[in-house]
XYZ file of C-alpha atoms in Angstrom:
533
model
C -15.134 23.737 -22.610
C -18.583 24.751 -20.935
C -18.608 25.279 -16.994
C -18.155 22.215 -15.360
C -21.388 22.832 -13.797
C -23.216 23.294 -16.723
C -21.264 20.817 -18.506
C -22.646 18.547 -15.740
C -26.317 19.262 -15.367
C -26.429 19.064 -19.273
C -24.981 15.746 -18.972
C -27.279 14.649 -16.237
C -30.777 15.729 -18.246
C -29.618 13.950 -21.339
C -27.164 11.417 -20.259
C -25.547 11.230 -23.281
C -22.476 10.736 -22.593
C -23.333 7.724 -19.849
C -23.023 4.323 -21.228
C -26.048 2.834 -19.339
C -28.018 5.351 -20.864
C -26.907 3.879 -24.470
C -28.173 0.651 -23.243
C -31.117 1.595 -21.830
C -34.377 -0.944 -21.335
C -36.584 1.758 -24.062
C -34.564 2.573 -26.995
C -36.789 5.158 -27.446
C -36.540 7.340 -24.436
C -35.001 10.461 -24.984
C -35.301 12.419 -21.593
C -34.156 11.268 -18.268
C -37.601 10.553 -16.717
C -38.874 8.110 -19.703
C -35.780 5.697 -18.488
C -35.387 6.121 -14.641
C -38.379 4.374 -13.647
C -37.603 0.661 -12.619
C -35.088 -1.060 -10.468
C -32.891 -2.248 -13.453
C -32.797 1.353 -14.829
C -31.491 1.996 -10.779
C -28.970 -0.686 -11.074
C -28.091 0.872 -13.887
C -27.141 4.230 -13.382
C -25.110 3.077 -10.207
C -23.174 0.389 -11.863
C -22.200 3.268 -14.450
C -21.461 5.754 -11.982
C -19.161 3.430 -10.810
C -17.602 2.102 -14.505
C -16.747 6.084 -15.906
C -14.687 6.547 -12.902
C -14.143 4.487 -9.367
C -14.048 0.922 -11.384
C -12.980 1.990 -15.052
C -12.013 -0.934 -17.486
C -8.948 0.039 -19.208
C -8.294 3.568 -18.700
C -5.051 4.286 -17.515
C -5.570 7.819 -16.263
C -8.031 6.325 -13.857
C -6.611 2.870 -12.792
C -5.261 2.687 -8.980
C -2.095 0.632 -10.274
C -1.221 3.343 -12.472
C -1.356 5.927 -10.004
C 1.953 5.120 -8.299
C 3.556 6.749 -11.450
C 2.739 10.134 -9.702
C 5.233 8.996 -7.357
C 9.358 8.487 -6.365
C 7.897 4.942 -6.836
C 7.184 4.784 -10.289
C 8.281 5.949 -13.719
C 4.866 6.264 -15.996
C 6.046 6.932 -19.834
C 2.945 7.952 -21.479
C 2.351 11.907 -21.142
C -1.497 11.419 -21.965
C -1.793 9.388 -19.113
C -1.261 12.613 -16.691
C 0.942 10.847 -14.770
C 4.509 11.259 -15.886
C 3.897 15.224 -15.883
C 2.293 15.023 -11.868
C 5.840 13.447 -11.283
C 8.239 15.026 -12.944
C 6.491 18.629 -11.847
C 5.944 19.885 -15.467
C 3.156 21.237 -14.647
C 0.865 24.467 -14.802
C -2.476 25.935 -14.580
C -2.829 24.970 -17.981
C -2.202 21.010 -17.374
C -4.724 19.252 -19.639
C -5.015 16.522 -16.339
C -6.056 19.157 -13.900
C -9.264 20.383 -16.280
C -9.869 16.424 -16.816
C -10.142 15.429 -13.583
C -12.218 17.954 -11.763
C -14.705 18.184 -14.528
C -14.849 14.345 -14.488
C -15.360 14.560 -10.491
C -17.454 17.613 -10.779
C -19.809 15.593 -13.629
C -20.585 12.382 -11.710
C -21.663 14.747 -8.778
C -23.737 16.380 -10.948
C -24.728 13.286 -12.356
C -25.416 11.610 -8.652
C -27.291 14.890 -7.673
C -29.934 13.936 -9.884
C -30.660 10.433 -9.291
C -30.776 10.706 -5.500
C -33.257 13.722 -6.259
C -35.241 11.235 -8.237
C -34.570 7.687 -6.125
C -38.064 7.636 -5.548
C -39.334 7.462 -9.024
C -38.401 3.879 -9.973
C -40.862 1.112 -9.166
C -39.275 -1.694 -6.741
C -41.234 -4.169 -4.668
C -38.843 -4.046 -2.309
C -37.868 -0.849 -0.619
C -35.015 -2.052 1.329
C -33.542 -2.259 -2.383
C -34.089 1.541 -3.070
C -32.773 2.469 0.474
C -29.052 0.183 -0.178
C -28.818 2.098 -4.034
C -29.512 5.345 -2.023
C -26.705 4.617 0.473
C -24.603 3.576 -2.235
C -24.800 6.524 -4.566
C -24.618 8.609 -1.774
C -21.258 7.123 -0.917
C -20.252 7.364 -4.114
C -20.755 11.451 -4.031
C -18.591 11.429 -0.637
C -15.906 10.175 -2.576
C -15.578 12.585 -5.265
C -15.987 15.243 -2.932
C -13.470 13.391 -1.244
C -11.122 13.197 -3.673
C -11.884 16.627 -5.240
C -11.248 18.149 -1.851
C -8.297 16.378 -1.389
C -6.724 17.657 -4.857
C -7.964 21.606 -4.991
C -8.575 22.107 -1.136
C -11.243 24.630 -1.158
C -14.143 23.698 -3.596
C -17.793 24.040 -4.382
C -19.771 21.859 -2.719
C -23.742 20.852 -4.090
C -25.684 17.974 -3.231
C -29.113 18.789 -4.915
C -29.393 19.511 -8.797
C -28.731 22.661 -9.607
C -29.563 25.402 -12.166
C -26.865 27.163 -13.809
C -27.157 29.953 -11.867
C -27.451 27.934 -8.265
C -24.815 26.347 -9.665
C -22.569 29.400 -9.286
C -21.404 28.248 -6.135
C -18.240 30.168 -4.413
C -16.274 27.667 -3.109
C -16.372 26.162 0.458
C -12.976 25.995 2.872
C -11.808 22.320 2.507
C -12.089 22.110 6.632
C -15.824 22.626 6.302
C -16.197 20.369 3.115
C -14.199 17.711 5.138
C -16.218 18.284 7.923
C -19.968 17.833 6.138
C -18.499 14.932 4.869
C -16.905 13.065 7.470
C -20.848 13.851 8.854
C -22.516 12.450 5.637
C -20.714 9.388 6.121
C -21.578 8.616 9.290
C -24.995 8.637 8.549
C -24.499 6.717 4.805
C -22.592 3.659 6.996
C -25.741 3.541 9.317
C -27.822 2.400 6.161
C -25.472 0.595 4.204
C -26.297 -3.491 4.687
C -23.209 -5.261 6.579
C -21.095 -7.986 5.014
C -20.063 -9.191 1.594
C -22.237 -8.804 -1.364
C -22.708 -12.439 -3.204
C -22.358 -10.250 -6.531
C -21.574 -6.481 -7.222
C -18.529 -6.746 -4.889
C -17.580 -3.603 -5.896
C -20.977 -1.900 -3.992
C -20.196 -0.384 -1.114
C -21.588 -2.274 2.024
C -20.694 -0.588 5.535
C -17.170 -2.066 6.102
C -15.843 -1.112 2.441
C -17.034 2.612 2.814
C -15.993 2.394 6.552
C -12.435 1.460 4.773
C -12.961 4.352 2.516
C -13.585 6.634 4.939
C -11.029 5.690 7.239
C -8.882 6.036 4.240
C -9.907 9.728 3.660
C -9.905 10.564 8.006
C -6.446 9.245 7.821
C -5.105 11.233 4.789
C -6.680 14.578 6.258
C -5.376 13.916 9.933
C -8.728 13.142 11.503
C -6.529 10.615 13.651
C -9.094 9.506 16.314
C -11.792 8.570 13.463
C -9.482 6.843 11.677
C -8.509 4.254 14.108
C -11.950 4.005 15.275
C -13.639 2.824 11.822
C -10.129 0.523 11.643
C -11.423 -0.946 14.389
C -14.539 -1.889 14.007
C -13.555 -3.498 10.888
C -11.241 -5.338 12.434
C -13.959 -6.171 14.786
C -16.330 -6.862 12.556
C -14.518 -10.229 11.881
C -15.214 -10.515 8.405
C -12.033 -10.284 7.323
C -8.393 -11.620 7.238
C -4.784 -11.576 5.733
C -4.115 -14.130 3.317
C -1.940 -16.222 4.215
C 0.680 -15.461 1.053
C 0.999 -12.249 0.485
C 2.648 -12.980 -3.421
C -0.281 -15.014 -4.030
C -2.850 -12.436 -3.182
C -1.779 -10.034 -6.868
C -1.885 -13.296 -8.602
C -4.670 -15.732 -9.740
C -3.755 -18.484 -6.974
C -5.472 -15.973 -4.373
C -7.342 -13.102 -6.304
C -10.316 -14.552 -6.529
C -10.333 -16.283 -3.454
C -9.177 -14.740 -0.193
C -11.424 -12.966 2.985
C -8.367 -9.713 2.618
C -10.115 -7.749 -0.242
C -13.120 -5.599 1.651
C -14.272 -4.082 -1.959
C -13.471 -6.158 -5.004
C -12.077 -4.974 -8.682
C -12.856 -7.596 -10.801
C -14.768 -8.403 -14.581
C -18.652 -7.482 -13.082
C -17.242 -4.047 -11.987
C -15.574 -3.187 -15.228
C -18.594 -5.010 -16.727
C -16.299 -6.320 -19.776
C -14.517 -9.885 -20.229
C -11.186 -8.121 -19.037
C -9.063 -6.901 -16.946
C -5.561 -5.162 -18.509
C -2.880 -5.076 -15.715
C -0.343 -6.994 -17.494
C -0.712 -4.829 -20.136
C -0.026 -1.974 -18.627
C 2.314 -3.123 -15.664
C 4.088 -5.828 -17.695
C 7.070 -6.768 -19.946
C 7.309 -6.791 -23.560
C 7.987 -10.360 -23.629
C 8.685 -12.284 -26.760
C 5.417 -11.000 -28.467
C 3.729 -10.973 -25.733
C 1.198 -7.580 -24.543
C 2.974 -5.788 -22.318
C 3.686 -2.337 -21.890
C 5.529 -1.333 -19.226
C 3.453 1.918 -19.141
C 4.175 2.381 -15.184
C 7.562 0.716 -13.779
C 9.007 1.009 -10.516
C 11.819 3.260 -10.049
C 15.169 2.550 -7.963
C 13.965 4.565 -5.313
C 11.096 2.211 -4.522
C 13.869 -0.768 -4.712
C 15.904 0.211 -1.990
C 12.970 1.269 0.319
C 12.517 -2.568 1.340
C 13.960 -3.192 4.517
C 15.993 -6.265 5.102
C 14.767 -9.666 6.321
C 15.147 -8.301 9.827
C 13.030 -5.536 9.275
C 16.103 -3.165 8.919
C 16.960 -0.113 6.590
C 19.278 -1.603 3.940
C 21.765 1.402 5.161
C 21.451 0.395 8.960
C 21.985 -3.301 8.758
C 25.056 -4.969 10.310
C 24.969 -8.081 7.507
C 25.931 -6.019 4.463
C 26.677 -2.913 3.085
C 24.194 -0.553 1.227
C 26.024 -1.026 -1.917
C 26.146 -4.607 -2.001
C 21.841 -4.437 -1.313
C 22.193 -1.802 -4.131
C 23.527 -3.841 -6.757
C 21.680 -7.325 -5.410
C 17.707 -6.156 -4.444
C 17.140 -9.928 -3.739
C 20.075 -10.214 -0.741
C 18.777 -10.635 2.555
C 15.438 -8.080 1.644
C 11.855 -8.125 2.554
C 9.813 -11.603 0.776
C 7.330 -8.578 -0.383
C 10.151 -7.461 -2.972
C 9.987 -10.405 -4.876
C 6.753 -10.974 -5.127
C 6.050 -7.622 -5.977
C 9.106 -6.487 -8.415
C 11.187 -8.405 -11.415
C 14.482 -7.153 -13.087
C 17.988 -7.650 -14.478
C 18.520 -11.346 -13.874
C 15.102 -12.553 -12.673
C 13.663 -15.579 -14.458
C 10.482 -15.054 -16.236
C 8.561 -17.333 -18.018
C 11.289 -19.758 -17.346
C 13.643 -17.212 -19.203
C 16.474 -14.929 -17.564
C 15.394 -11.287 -17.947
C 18.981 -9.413 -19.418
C 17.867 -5.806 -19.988
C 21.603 -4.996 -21.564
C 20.573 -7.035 -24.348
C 19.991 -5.058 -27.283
C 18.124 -7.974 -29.130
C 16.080 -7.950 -26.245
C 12.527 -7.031 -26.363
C 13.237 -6.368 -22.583
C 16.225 -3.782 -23.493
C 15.998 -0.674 -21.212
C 16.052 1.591 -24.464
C 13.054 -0.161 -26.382
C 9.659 2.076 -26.288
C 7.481 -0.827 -24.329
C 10.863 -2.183 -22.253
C 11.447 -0.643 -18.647
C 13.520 2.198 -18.841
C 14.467 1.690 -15.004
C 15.126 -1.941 -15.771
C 12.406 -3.194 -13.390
C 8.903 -4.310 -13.680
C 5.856 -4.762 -11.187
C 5.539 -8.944 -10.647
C 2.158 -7.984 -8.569
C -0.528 -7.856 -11.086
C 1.447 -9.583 -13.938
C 0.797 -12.907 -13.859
C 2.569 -15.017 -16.124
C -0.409 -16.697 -17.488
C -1.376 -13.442 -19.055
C 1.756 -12.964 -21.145
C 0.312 -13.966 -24.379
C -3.917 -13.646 -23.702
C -6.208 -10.957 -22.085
C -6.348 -11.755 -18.492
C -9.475 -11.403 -15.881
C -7.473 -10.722 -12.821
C -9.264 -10.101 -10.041
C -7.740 -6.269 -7.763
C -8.732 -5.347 -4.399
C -9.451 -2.331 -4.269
C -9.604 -1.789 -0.389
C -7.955 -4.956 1.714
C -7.047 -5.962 5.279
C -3.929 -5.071 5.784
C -4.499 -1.244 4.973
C -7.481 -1.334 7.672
C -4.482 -2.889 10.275
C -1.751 -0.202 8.839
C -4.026 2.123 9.322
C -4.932 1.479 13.053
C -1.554 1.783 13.749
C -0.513 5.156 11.754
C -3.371 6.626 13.635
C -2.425 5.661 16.964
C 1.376 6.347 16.219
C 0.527 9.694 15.023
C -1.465 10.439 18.275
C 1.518 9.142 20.259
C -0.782 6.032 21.780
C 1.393 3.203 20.338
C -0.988 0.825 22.387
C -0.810 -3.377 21.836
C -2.994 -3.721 19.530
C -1.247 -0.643 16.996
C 2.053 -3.207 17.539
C -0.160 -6.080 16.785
C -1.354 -4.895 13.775
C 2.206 -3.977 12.558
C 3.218 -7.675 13.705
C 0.749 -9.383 11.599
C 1.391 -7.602 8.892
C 5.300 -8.282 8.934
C 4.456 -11.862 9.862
C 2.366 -12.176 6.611
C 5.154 -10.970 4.558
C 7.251 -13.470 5.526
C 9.816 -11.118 8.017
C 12.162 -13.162 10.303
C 10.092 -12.162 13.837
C 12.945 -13.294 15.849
C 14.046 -9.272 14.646
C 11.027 -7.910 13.654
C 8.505 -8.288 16.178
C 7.379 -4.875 17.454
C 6.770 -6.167 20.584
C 10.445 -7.394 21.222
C 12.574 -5.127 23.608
C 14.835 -3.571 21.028
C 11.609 -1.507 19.913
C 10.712 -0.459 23.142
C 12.835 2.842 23.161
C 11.562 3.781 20.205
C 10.987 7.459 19.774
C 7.750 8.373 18.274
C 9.440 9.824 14.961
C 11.368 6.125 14.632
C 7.386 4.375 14.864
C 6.594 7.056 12.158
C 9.509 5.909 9.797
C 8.586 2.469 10.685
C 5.129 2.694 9.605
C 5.408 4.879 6.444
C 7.952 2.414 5.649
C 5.550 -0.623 5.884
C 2.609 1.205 4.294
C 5.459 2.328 1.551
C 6.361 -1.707 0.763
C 3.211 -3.597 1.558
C 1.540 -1.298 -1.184
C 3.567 -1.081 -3.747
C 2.126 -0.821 -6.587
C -1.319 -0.366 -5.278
C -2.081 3.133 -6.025
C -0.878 4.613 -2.135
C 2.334 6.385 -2.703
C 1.290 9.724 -4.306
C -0.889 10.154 -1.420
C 1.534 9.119 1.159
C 4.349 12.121 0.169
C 1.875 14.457 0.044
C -0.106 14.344 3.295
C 2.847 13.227 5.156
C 4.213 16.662 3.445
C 7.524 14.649 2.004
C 6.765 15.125 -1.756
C 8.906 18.023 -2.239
C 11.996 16.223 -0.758
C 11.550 12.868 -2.934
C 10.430 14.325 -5.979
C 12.807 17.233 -6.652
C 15.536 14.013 -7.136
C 16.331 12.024 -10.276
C 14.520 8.885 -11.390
C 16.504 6.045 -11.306
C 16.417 2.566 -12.072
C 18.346 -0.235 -12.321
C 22.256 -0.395 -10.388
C 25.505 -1.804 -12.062
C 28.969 -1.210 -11.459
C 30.649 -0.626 -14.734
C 34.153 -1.460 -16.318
C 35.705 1.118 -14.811
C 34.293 0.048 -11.226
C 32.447 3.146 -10.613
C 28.696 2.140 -9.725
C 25.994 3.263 -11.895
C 22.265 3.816 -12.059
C 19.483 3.948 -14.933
C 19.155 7.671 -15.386
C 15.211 7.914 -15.853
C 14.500 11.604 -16.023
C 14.866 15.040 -13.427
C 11.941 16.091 -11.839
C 11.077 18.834 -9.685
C 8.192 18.962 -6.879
C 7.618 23.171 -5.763
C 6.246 23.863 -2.238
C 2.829 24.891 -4.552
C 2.446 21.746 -5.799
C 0.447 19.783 -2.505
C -2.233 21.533 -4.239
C -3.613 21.036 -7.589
C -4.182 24.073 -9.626
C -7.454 24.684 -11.087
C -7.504 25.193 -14.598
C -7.255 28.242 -16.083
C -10.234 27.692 -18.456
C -12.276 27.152 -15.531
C -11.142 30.151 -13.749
C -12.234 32.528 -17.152
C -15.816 30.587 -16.972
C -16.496 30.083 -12.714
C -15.442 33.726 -11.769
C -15.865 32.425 -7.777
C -13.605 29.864 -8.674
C -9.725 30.807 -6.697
C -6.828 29.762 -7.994
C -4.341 27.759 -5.447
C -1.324 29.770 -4.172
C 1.702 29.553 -6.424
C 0.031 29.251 -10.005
């Protein structure tokens, strides 16, 4: 393995391991100036700096629905997938993810570097068109620092191409990266063009990276900022929840709703394809699915009742009974987000018991918690490639989000309640309980709105990527996963109830922090290694 900042500025003067480059407009260029000179050979390099990594096509170590593996949420089975091992805490300084992902961040910086130091080369009529790829790249850079921040904490930080020897960079404090960034952006959402895109949905334009930012002020604790750029979203009008929230992961309102602000769909994976079912669904018959991430018990019971209660705080039943019957009295979003033991699909009753089952817990592509993801697995796709359309930012995180940041400043104003309401509302919650506004929530300590809105973020996103995140800035991760994975809940002969035992995992006070790998350490001397590996 070279230096990931050699391995990067090698990459960036010969591109060759960058599709676009492969399909270049002169077969015959060989250097990176012979091919960066037009606006296609622009549009180029940006929609592959977003394919390798933000919108990949089918790889499952980068996909935002496989993510939630990482989490109490989700059981993930492969082991090259990086996943299972983040969860399960098997992990060490010489994880093969840990080396993978920073030298993939680390590359497209490099990578980015070098065609904002060279924007102006490229011949366009139209300069307004160089300016919006500028903003765009430049947005894309925030958000591997972002992310790389985010993961190791205290990192390098570049933003012009660098010689090996610049590149020798001691690393920054992650306050100061976060702040230059949080800066950076400001200035990148002051250039970016408003509204929807017609095509390349998947661009930024100044509400999606204001969503993306928000995303990363939240995460980090920048409070104030967060609920500001929620805000003006909101106030932007350009968006809306869908009216059915099961619809929304389905094809009846993918492709056709005002809730996704930035848009996964066949032009950003630029193939014929998209591979959710897959990877999220049931080995059905002889159908394609995988079941490569699965939700775990643990996410099961987190939905609230009907009334917007904890299913071990609700006067109606017990938490048993919820235990051993997920549908009774719970939260619409369960059901149109998870399928198990006795759900119907494709007209069929799912019996995961049944050893003749393709669907039997013990079969390499069945569930081994006994439940399956019904957002992103459409039906349709059982037995065909599908072209599902993913949001990849939406609405309701932008209203979520408001009101986190105003809970967490202790300024649960109207509109932070309204937000939660409309949410709730959308999902289908009976708001003769669940209204937020309604007198039995006005005593509500601040640490009650907290488990109230961890709790929504935790079931409106299921699936979606969110969880991993969530346990680790809200500093919960070494609580939920240093407990078994579970899945499905039976009572058995002897009348003693019973879970799906999935596998132990462990979560050490170290691990909020990736470690860097120890390959890089022997290569980037300046490079220091987190606390506890």
């Amino acid at each position: 393995m070279k230096m990931k900042f050699v391995y990067m500025i090698s990459l960036v003067l010969v591109l060759t391991s960058c599709e676009s480059f492969l399909d270049k407009r002169d077969p015959t260029a060989t250097t990176f100036e012979e091919f960066f000179n037009t606006e296609a050979d622009l549009q180029r390099v940006t929609y592959s700096s977003y394919l390798d990594f933000f919108t990949p096509r089918d790889n499952r170590r980068l996909l935002f629905y496989m993510k939630d593996g990482r989490s109490d949420d989700a059981y993930a089975r492969v082991e090259g997938d990086h996943h299972l091992r983040i969860a399960n805490g098997n992990i060490n300084a010489n994880t093969r993810a840990f080396e993978y992902y920073y030298t993939l961040h680390m590359k497209h910086v490099g990578r980015i570097n070098m065609y904002i130091a060279n924007i102006d080369k490229p011949y366009l009529e139209n300069e307004a068109v160089r300016q919006k790829y500028k903003a765009i790249l430049e947005g894309l850079r925030v958000w591997h620092y972002f992310e790389a921040t985010t993961r190791w904490g205290d990192i390098p930080f570049l933003l012009e191409p660098a010689t090996v020897e610049e590149a020798k960079q001691p690393p920054l404090p992650q306050t100061e990266v976060l702040d230059r960034l949080f800066e950076m952006s400001d200035d990148i959402i002051s250039r970016l063009p408003s509204g929807e895109y017609s095509t390349d949905k998947h661009f930024f334009n100044k509400e999606s990276f204001k969503t993306l930012v928000m995303r990363y002020a939240l995460y980090h604790g920048r409070y104030e900022r967060a609920a500001r750029l929620a805000q003006e979203v909101m106030e932007s009008g350009r968006y809306e929840l869908y009216p059915n929230y099961g619809d929304l992961f389905q094809y009846a309102g993918a492709s056709s709703n005002k809730e996704f602000i930035q848009h996964h769909n066949l032009e950003a994976v630029g193939a014929n394809n998209t591979w959710s079912f897959r990877d999220l669904g049931p080995h059905f018959r002889t159908g394609t699915g995988q079941s490569y991430s699965v939700p775990t018990k643990a996410l099961v019971d987190a939905y609230w009742t009907l009334q917007g209660r904890p299913i071990d705080n609700c006067p109606e039943h017990t938490k048993e009974e919820y235990e051993l019957d997920p549908k009774l009295n719970r939260d619409p979003r369960y059901t149109a987000s998870i399928m198990g033991h006795g759900d119907i699909f494709y007209g069929e009753e799912i019996d995961i018991y049944n050893t003749q089952s393709p669907m039997y817990y013990q079969n390499v592509r069945a569930s081994k918690s006994g439940y399956w993801y019904r957002k992103f697995v459409p039906e349709e796709d059982a037995f065909r490639n599908g072209n599902l359309v993913f949001g990849l930012s939406r609405y309701a995180e932008v209203l979520l989000t408001y009101a986190e940041a105003k809970i967490m400043q202790n300024d649960i104003d109207e509109l932070a309640k309204d937000c939660i309401n409309q949410v709730r509302r959308r999902a289908g919650l009976d708001m003769d309980y669940a209204d937020v506004k309604l007198s039995a929530y006005s005593a509500y300590t601040q640490q009650q709105w907290i488990d109230l809105i961890r709790n929504e973020r935790r079931t409106e996103f299921a699936g979606e990527g969110f969880r991993y995140d969530d346990i680790i800035r809200w500093r919960i991760a070494a609580d939920v996963l240093s407990k078994p994975a579970l899945g499905h809940t039976r009572v058995m002969s002897n009348g003693q109830k019973q879970s799906l035992h999935i596998e132990n995992r462990t979560f050490a006070p170290h691990n909020y922090l990736w470690p860097h790998h120890a390959l890089q350490l022997k290569i980037e001397p300046d490079l220091v290694q987190n606390p506890g590996y």
